[in-house]
Amino acid sequence: MKAMDVGRLRTLVRDVPGFPVPEVTFKDITPLLADPDALRLATKLIAAPFEDSGVTMVAGIEARGFVLAPVVALVLGCGFVPLRKPGKLPYHTRKEEYQLEYGLDALEVHVDGVGPDDRVLLVDDVIATGGTARAGTNLIRGLDAELVGMGVLIELTFLGGRETLDGVDLYSILTYDS
Ligand code: AMP
């Protein structure tokens, strides 16, 4: 494996100004995903703080959380549970709505996705305002599972998502303050 560090991971995140709306600069992680060493390092770093936490399930948030979470689950030797946009999961679901800048969105989980015996790590690519992450934590706790923490590749610190997460052990690999 080539030498690879967190600084190089940062160079593989592409800023796309004005996507999907003019006021957002999108953090495009596809260059990082395309690089095998970067993908390996990023997922190992997300898993690392939770290696001794007895995690039984990794929950990934649709859509880009689905790319990272199953790899993190393999690193930790546990299972994966999808948190999906409404209407996508086939079995009985629990729903959690959350506020977007304009309007509401929601996430769903299968009612048997996690349970009281599970210790769950929540994974997504980016935390921005924290609304999506809060919905994910509420779904997991709502099924009586233990939320061990949350791991993200990118934290947009200027949007303050971390401060809105109540008692969640949040780790991010790359932070951006503007
Ligand atoms: P939020 O609910 O505001 O914390 O937004 C987090 C969710 O929206 C994550 O699932 C991200 O995939 C996505 N997201 C928000 N802002 C960005 C951004 N600037 N670049 C890429 N994805 C973003």
mmCIF file of C-alpha atoms and ligand atoms in Angstrom:
data_model
loop_
_atom_site.group_PDB
_atom_site.id
_atom_site.type_symbol
_atom_site.label_atom_id
_atom_site.label_comp_id
_atom_site.label_asym_id
_atom_site.label_seq_id
_atom_site.Cartn_x
_atom_site.Cartn_y
_atom_site.Cartn_z
ATOM 1 C CA MET A 1 0.000 0.000 0.000
ATOM 2 C CA LYS A 2 1.273 3.444 -0.968
ATOM 3 C CA ALA A 3 1.881 6.046 1.718
ATOM 4 C CA MET A 4 -1.393 7.841 2.247
ATOM 5 C CA ASP A 5 -2.404 10.360 4.847
ATOM 6 C CA VAL A 6 -5.363 12.450 5.845
ATOM 7 C CA GLY A 7 -3.978 15.433 3.892
ATOM 8 C CA ARG A 8 -4.140 13.402 0.700
ATOM 9 C CA LEU A 9 -7.732 12.384 1.500
ATOM 10 C CA ARG A 10 -8.573 16.091 1.568
ATOM 11 C CA THR A 11 -7.114 16.575 -1.918
ATOM 12 C CA LEU A 12 -9.476 13.837 -3.178
ATOM 13 C CA VAL A 13 -12.643 15.668 -2.072
ATOM 14 C CA ARG A 14 -13.822 17.845 -4.962
ATOM 15 C CA ASP A 15 -15.695 21.088 -4.302
ATOM 16 C CA VAL A 16 -18.582 21.600 -6.737
ATOM 17 C CA PRO A 17 -19.937 25.147 -6.232
ATOM 18 C CA GLY A 18 -23.635 25.668 -6.941
ATOM 19 C CA PHE A 19 -24.730 22.016 -6.706
ATOM 20 C CA PRO A 20 -27.518 21.055 -6.195
ATOM 21 C CA VAL A 21 -28.628 24.634 -5.505
ATOM 22 C CA PRO A 22 -26.726 27.903 -6.037
ATOM 23 C CA GLU A 23 -25.923 28.549 -2.351
ATOM 24 C CA VAL A 24 -24.342 25.100 -1.690
ATOM 25 C CA THR A 25 -20.806 23.954 -2.417
ATOM 26 C CA PHE A 26 -21.133 20.195 -2.756
ATOM 27 C CA LYS A 27 -18.395 17.980 -1.302
ATOM 28 C CA ASP A 28 -17.988 15.380 -4.048
ATOM 29 C CA ILE A 29 -16.273 12.286 -2.637
ATOM 30 C CA THR A 30 -16.233 10.277 -5.878
ATOM 31 C CA PRO A 31 -12.504 10.982 -6.538
ATOM 32 C CA LEU A 32 -11.742 9.604 -3.047
ATOM 33 C CA LEU A 33 -13.949 6.543 -3.607
ATOM 34 C CA ALA A 34 -12.169 5.861 -6.910
ATOM 35 C CA ASP A 35 -8.769 5.618 -5.198
ATOM 36 C CA PRO A 36 -8.361 2.218 -3.490
ATOM 37 C CA ASP A 37 -5.817 3.411 -0.910
ATOM 38 C CA ALA A 38 -7.946 6.441 -0.047
ATOM 39 C CA LEU A 39 -11.098 4.359 0.259
ATOM 40 C CA ARG A 40 -9.310 1.890 2.525
ATOM 41 C CA LEU A 41 -7.814 4.632 4.722
ATOM 42 C CA ALA A 42 -11.047 6.651 4.965
ATOM 43 C CA THR A 43 -13.128 3.670 6.058
ATOM 44 C CA LYS A 44 -10.444 2.475 8.495
ATOM 45 C CA LEU A 45 -10.283 5.954 10.052
ATOM 46 C CA ILE A 46 -14.079 6.117 10.425
ATOM 47 C CA ALA A 47 -14.065 2.722 12.155
ATOM 48 C CA ALA A 48 -10.972 3.305 14.333
ATOM 49 C CA PRO A 49 -12.490 5.237 17.295
ATOM 50 C CA PHE A 50 -15.137 2.518 17.674
ATOM 51 C CA GLU A 51 -12.948 -0.593 17.394
ATOM 52 C CA ASP A 52 -13.309 -1.473 21.081
ATOM 53 C CA SER A 53 -16.903 -0.269 21.467
ATOM 54 C CA GLY A 54 -18.631 -3.589 20.882
ATOM 55 C CA VAL A 55 -20.485 -2.313 17.804
ATOM 56 C CA THR A 56 -22.929 -4.922 16.477
ATOM 57 C CA MET A 57 -24.451 -2.945 13.580
ATOM 58 C CA VAL A 58 -23.401 -0.050 11.355
ATOM 59 C CA ALA A 59 -26.306 2.094 10.146
ATOM 60 C CA GLY A 60 -25.743 3.965 6.874
ATOM 61 C CA ILE A 61 -27.785 6.930 5.651
ATOM 62 C CA GLU A 62 -29.031 6.951 2.036
ATOM 63 C CA ALA A 63 -27.432 7.675 -0.296
ATOM 64 C CA ARG A 64 -23.717 8.288 0.137
ATOM 65 C CA GLY A 65 -23.701 6.803 3.626
ATOM 66 C CA PHE A 66 -24.513 3.508 1.876
ATOM 67 C CA VAL A 67 -21.141 3.632 0.126
ATOM 68 C CA LEU A 68 -19.072 3.981 3.297
ATOM 69 C CA ALA A 69 -21.107 2.206 5.990
ATOM 70 C CA PRO A 70 -20.910 -1.393 4.672
ATOM 71 C CA VAL A 71 -17.121 -1.094 4.346
ATOM 72 C CA VAL A 72 -16.905 0.257 7.905
ATOM 73 C CA ALA A 73 -19.092 -2.701 8.971
ATOM 74 C CA LEU A 74 -16.606 -5.109 7.376
ATOM 75 C CA VAL A 75 -13.722 -3.402 9.208
ATOM 76 C CA LEU A 76 -15.576 -3.735 12.537
ATOM 77 C CA GLY A 77 -16.800 -7.257 11.763
ATOM 78 C CA CYS A 78 -20.484 -6.469 12.166
ATOM 79 C CA GLY A 79 -23.658 -6.037 10.113
ATOM 80 C CA PHE A 80 -25.120 -3.154 8.111
ATOM 81 C CA VAL A 81 -28.578 -1.607 8.333
ATOM 82 C CA PRO A 82 -29.878 0.916 5.769
ATOM 83 C CA LEU A 83 -31.664 4.140 6.750
ATOM 84 C CA ARG A 84 -33.598 5.027 3.597
ATOM 85 C CA LYS A 85 -35.699 7.752 2.044
ATOM 86 C CA PRO A 86 -39.467 7.166 2.447
ATOM 87 C CA GLY A 87 -41.143 4.399 0.482
ATOM 88 C CA LYS A 88 -37.974 2.481 -0.426
ATOM 89 C CA LEU A 89 -37.872 -0.204 2.267
ATOM 90 C CA PRO A 90 -40.112 -3.212 1.563
ATOM 91 C CA TYR A 91 -41.005 -4.382 5.098
ATOM 92 C CA HIS A 92 -42.662 -2.584 8.077
ATOM 93 C CA THR A 93 -40.878 0.668 8.869
ATOM 94 C CA ARG A 94 -40.428 3.440 11.432
ATOM 95 C CA LYS A 95 -40.238 6.967 10.030
ATOM 96 C CA GLU A 96 -38.502 10.105 11.310
ATOM 97 C CA GLU A 97 -39.119 13.447 9.652
ATOM 98 C CA TYR A 98 -36.583 16.256 9.713
ATOM 99 C CA GLN A 99 -36.386 19.856 8.646
ATOM 100 C CA LEU A 100 -34.600 20.946 5.492
ATOM 101 C CA GLU A 101 -33.944 24.590 4.700
ATOM 102 C CA TYR A 102 -37.242 24.565 2.798
ATOM 103 C CA GLY A 103 -39.727 21.862 3.802
ATOM 104 C CA LEU A 104 -39.433 18.429 5.368
ATOM 105 C CA ASP A 105 -37.610 15.230 4.481
ATOM 106 C CA ALA A 106 -37.673 11.843 6.215
ATOM 107 C CA LEU A 107 -35.720 8.664 6.822
ATOM 108 C CA GLU A 108 -37.075 5.183 7.455
ATOM 109 C CA VAL A 109 -35.703 2.006 9.014
ATOM 110 C CA HIS A 110 -37.102 -1.514 9.102
ATOM 111 C CA VAL A 111 -38.762 -2.159 12.466
ATOM 112 C CA ASP A 112 -36.445 -5.160 12.953
ATOM 113 C CA GLY A 113 -33.351 -3.394 11.539
ATOM 114 C CA VAL A 114 -31.837 -2.997 15.022
ATOM 115 C CA GLY A 115 -33.104 -3.838 18.496
ATOM 116 C CA PRO A 116 -32.367 -3.671 22.232
ATOM 117 C CA ASP A 117 -29.378 -6.027 21.931
ATOM 118 C CA ASP A 118 -27.638 -3.851 19.345
ATOM 119 C CA ARG A 119 -24.848 -1.338 19.773
ATOM 120 C CA VAL A 120 -25.043 0.855 16.671
ATOM 121 C CA LEU A 121 -22.572 3.105 14.877
ATOM 122 C CA LEU A 122 -24.218 5.646 12.545
ATOM 123 C CA VAL A 123 -22.240 6.522 9.385
ATOM 124 C CA ASP A 124 -22.697 9.185 6.706
ATOM 125 C CA ASP A 125 -20.439 10.995 4.250
ATOM 126 C CA VAL A 126 -21.130 14.576 5.400
ATOM 127 C CA ILE A 127 -22.610 16.273 8.445
ATOM 128 C CA ALA A 128 -23.804 19.796 7.665
ATOM 129 C CA THR A 129 -26.686 21.258 9.742
ATOM 130 C CA GLY A 130 -27.149 17.917 11.532
ATOM 131 C CA GLY A 131 -30.828 17.378 10.636
ATOM 132 C CA THR A 132 -30.183 14.134 8.790
ATOM 133 C CA ALA A 133 -27.935 12.826 11.548
ATOM 134 C CA ARG A 134 -30.533 13.678 14.222
ATOM 135 C CA ALA A 135 -33.188 11.769 12.296
ATOM 136 C CA GLY A 136 -30.836 8.776 12.101
ATOM 137 C CA THR A 137 -30.045 8.845 15.810
ATOM 138 C CA ASN A 138 -33.763 9.122 16.657
ATOM 139 C CA LEU A 139 -34.585 6.094 14.485
ATOM 140 C CA ILE A 140 -31.927 3.952 16.159
ATOM 141 C CA ARG A 141 -32.805 5.030 19.693
ATOM 142 C CA GLY A 142 -36.504 4.667 18.841
ATOM 143 C CA LEU A 143 -35.920 0.949 18.282
ATOM 144 C CA ASP A 144 -34.313 0.725 21.763
ATOM 145 C CA ALA A 145 -30.826 0.090 20.376
ATOM 146 C CA GLU A 146 -27.765 1.707 21.965
ATOM 147 C CA LEU A 147 -26.291 4.464 19.789
ATOM 148 C CA VAL A 148 -22.532 4.081 20.306
ATOM 149 C CA GLY A 149 -21.637 7.071 18.143
ATOM 150 C CA MET A 150 -21.469 8.569 14.688
ATOM 151 C CA GLY A 151 -18.648 8.592 12.173
ATOM 152 C CA VAL A 152 -18.520 10.873 9.137
ATOM 153 C CA LEU A 153 -15.893 11.532 6.521
ATOM 154 C CA ILE A 154 -16.604 15.280 6.352
ATOM 155 C CA GLU A 155 -17.852 17.787 8.938
ATOM 156 C CA LEU A 156 -18.903 21.262 7.795
ATOM 157 C CA THR A 157 -18.174 22.867 11.152
ATOM 158 C CA PHE A 158 -19.497 26.300 10.122
ATOM 159 C CA LEU A 159 -23.017 24.843 9.916
ATOM 160 C CA GLY A 160 -22.961 23.698 13.550
ATOM 161 C CA GLY A 161 -24.424 20.191 13.143
ATOM 162 C CA ARG A 162 -22.314 18.783 15.990
ATOM 163 C CA GLU A 163 -23.888 21.158 18.518
ATOM 164 C CA THR A 164 -27.384 19.933 17.640
ATOM 165 C CA LEU A 165 -26.621 16.266 18.369
ATOM 166 C CA ASP A 166 -27.626 15.455 21.905
ATOM 167 C CA GLY A 167 -25.067 13.247 23.648
ATOM 168 C CA VAL A 168 -23.749 11.686 20.432
ATOM 169 C CA ASP A 169 -20.065 10.721 20.246
ATOM 170 C CA LEU A 170 -19.290 12.249 16.807
ATOM 171 C CA TYR A 171 -15.985 11.671 14.985
ATOM 172 C CA SER A 172 -15.114 13.281 11.656
ATOM 173 C CA ILE A 173 -12.044 12.712 9.483
ATOM 174 C CA LEU A 174 -11.967 15.996 7.525
ATOM 175 C CA THR A 175 -13.320 19.294 8.858
ATOM 176 C CA TYR A 176 -14.105 22.423 6.825
ATOM 177 C CA ASP A 177 -14.649 25.742 8.582
ATOM 178 C CA SER A 178 -16.014 27.675 5.595
HETATM 179 P P1 AMP B 1 -27.545 17.985 7.104
HETATM 180 O O1 AMP B 1 -28.833 17.272 7.393
HETATM 181 O O2 AMP B 1 -27.722 19.453 6.845
HETATM 182 O O3 AMP B 1 -26.484 17.723 8.159
HETATM 183 O O4 AMP B 1 -26.996 17.412 5.727
HETATM 184 C C1 AMP B 1 -26.326 16.180 5.707
HETATM 185 C C2 AMP B 1 -26.783 15.320 4.581
HETATM 186 O O5 AMP B 1 -26.902 16.051 3.366
HETATM 187 C C3 AMP B 1 -25.799 14.205 4.333
HETATM 188 O O6 AMP B 1 -26.523 12.998 4.088
HETATM 189 C C4 AMP B 1 -24.996 14.641 3.137
HETATM 190 O O7 AMP B 1 -24.819 13.585 2.229
HETATM 191 C C5 AMP B 1 -25.793 15.772 2.510
HETATM 192 N N1 AMP B 1 -25.046 17.031 2.401
HETATM 193 C C6 AMP B 1 -25.324 18.192 3.032
HETATM 194 N N2 AMP B 1 -24.496 19.171 2.662
HETATM 195 C C7 AMP B 1 -23.653 18.613 1.764
HETATM 196 C C8 AMP B 1 -22.540 19.128 1.008
HETATM 197 N N3 AMP B 1 -22.128 20.408 1.104
HETATM 198 N N4 AMP B 1 -21.883 18.275 0.185
HETATM 199 C C9 AMP B 1 -22.290 16.987 0.084
HETATM 200 N N5 AMP B 1 -23.330 16.461 0.749
HETATM 201 C C10 AMP B 1 -24.011 17.264 1.589
#
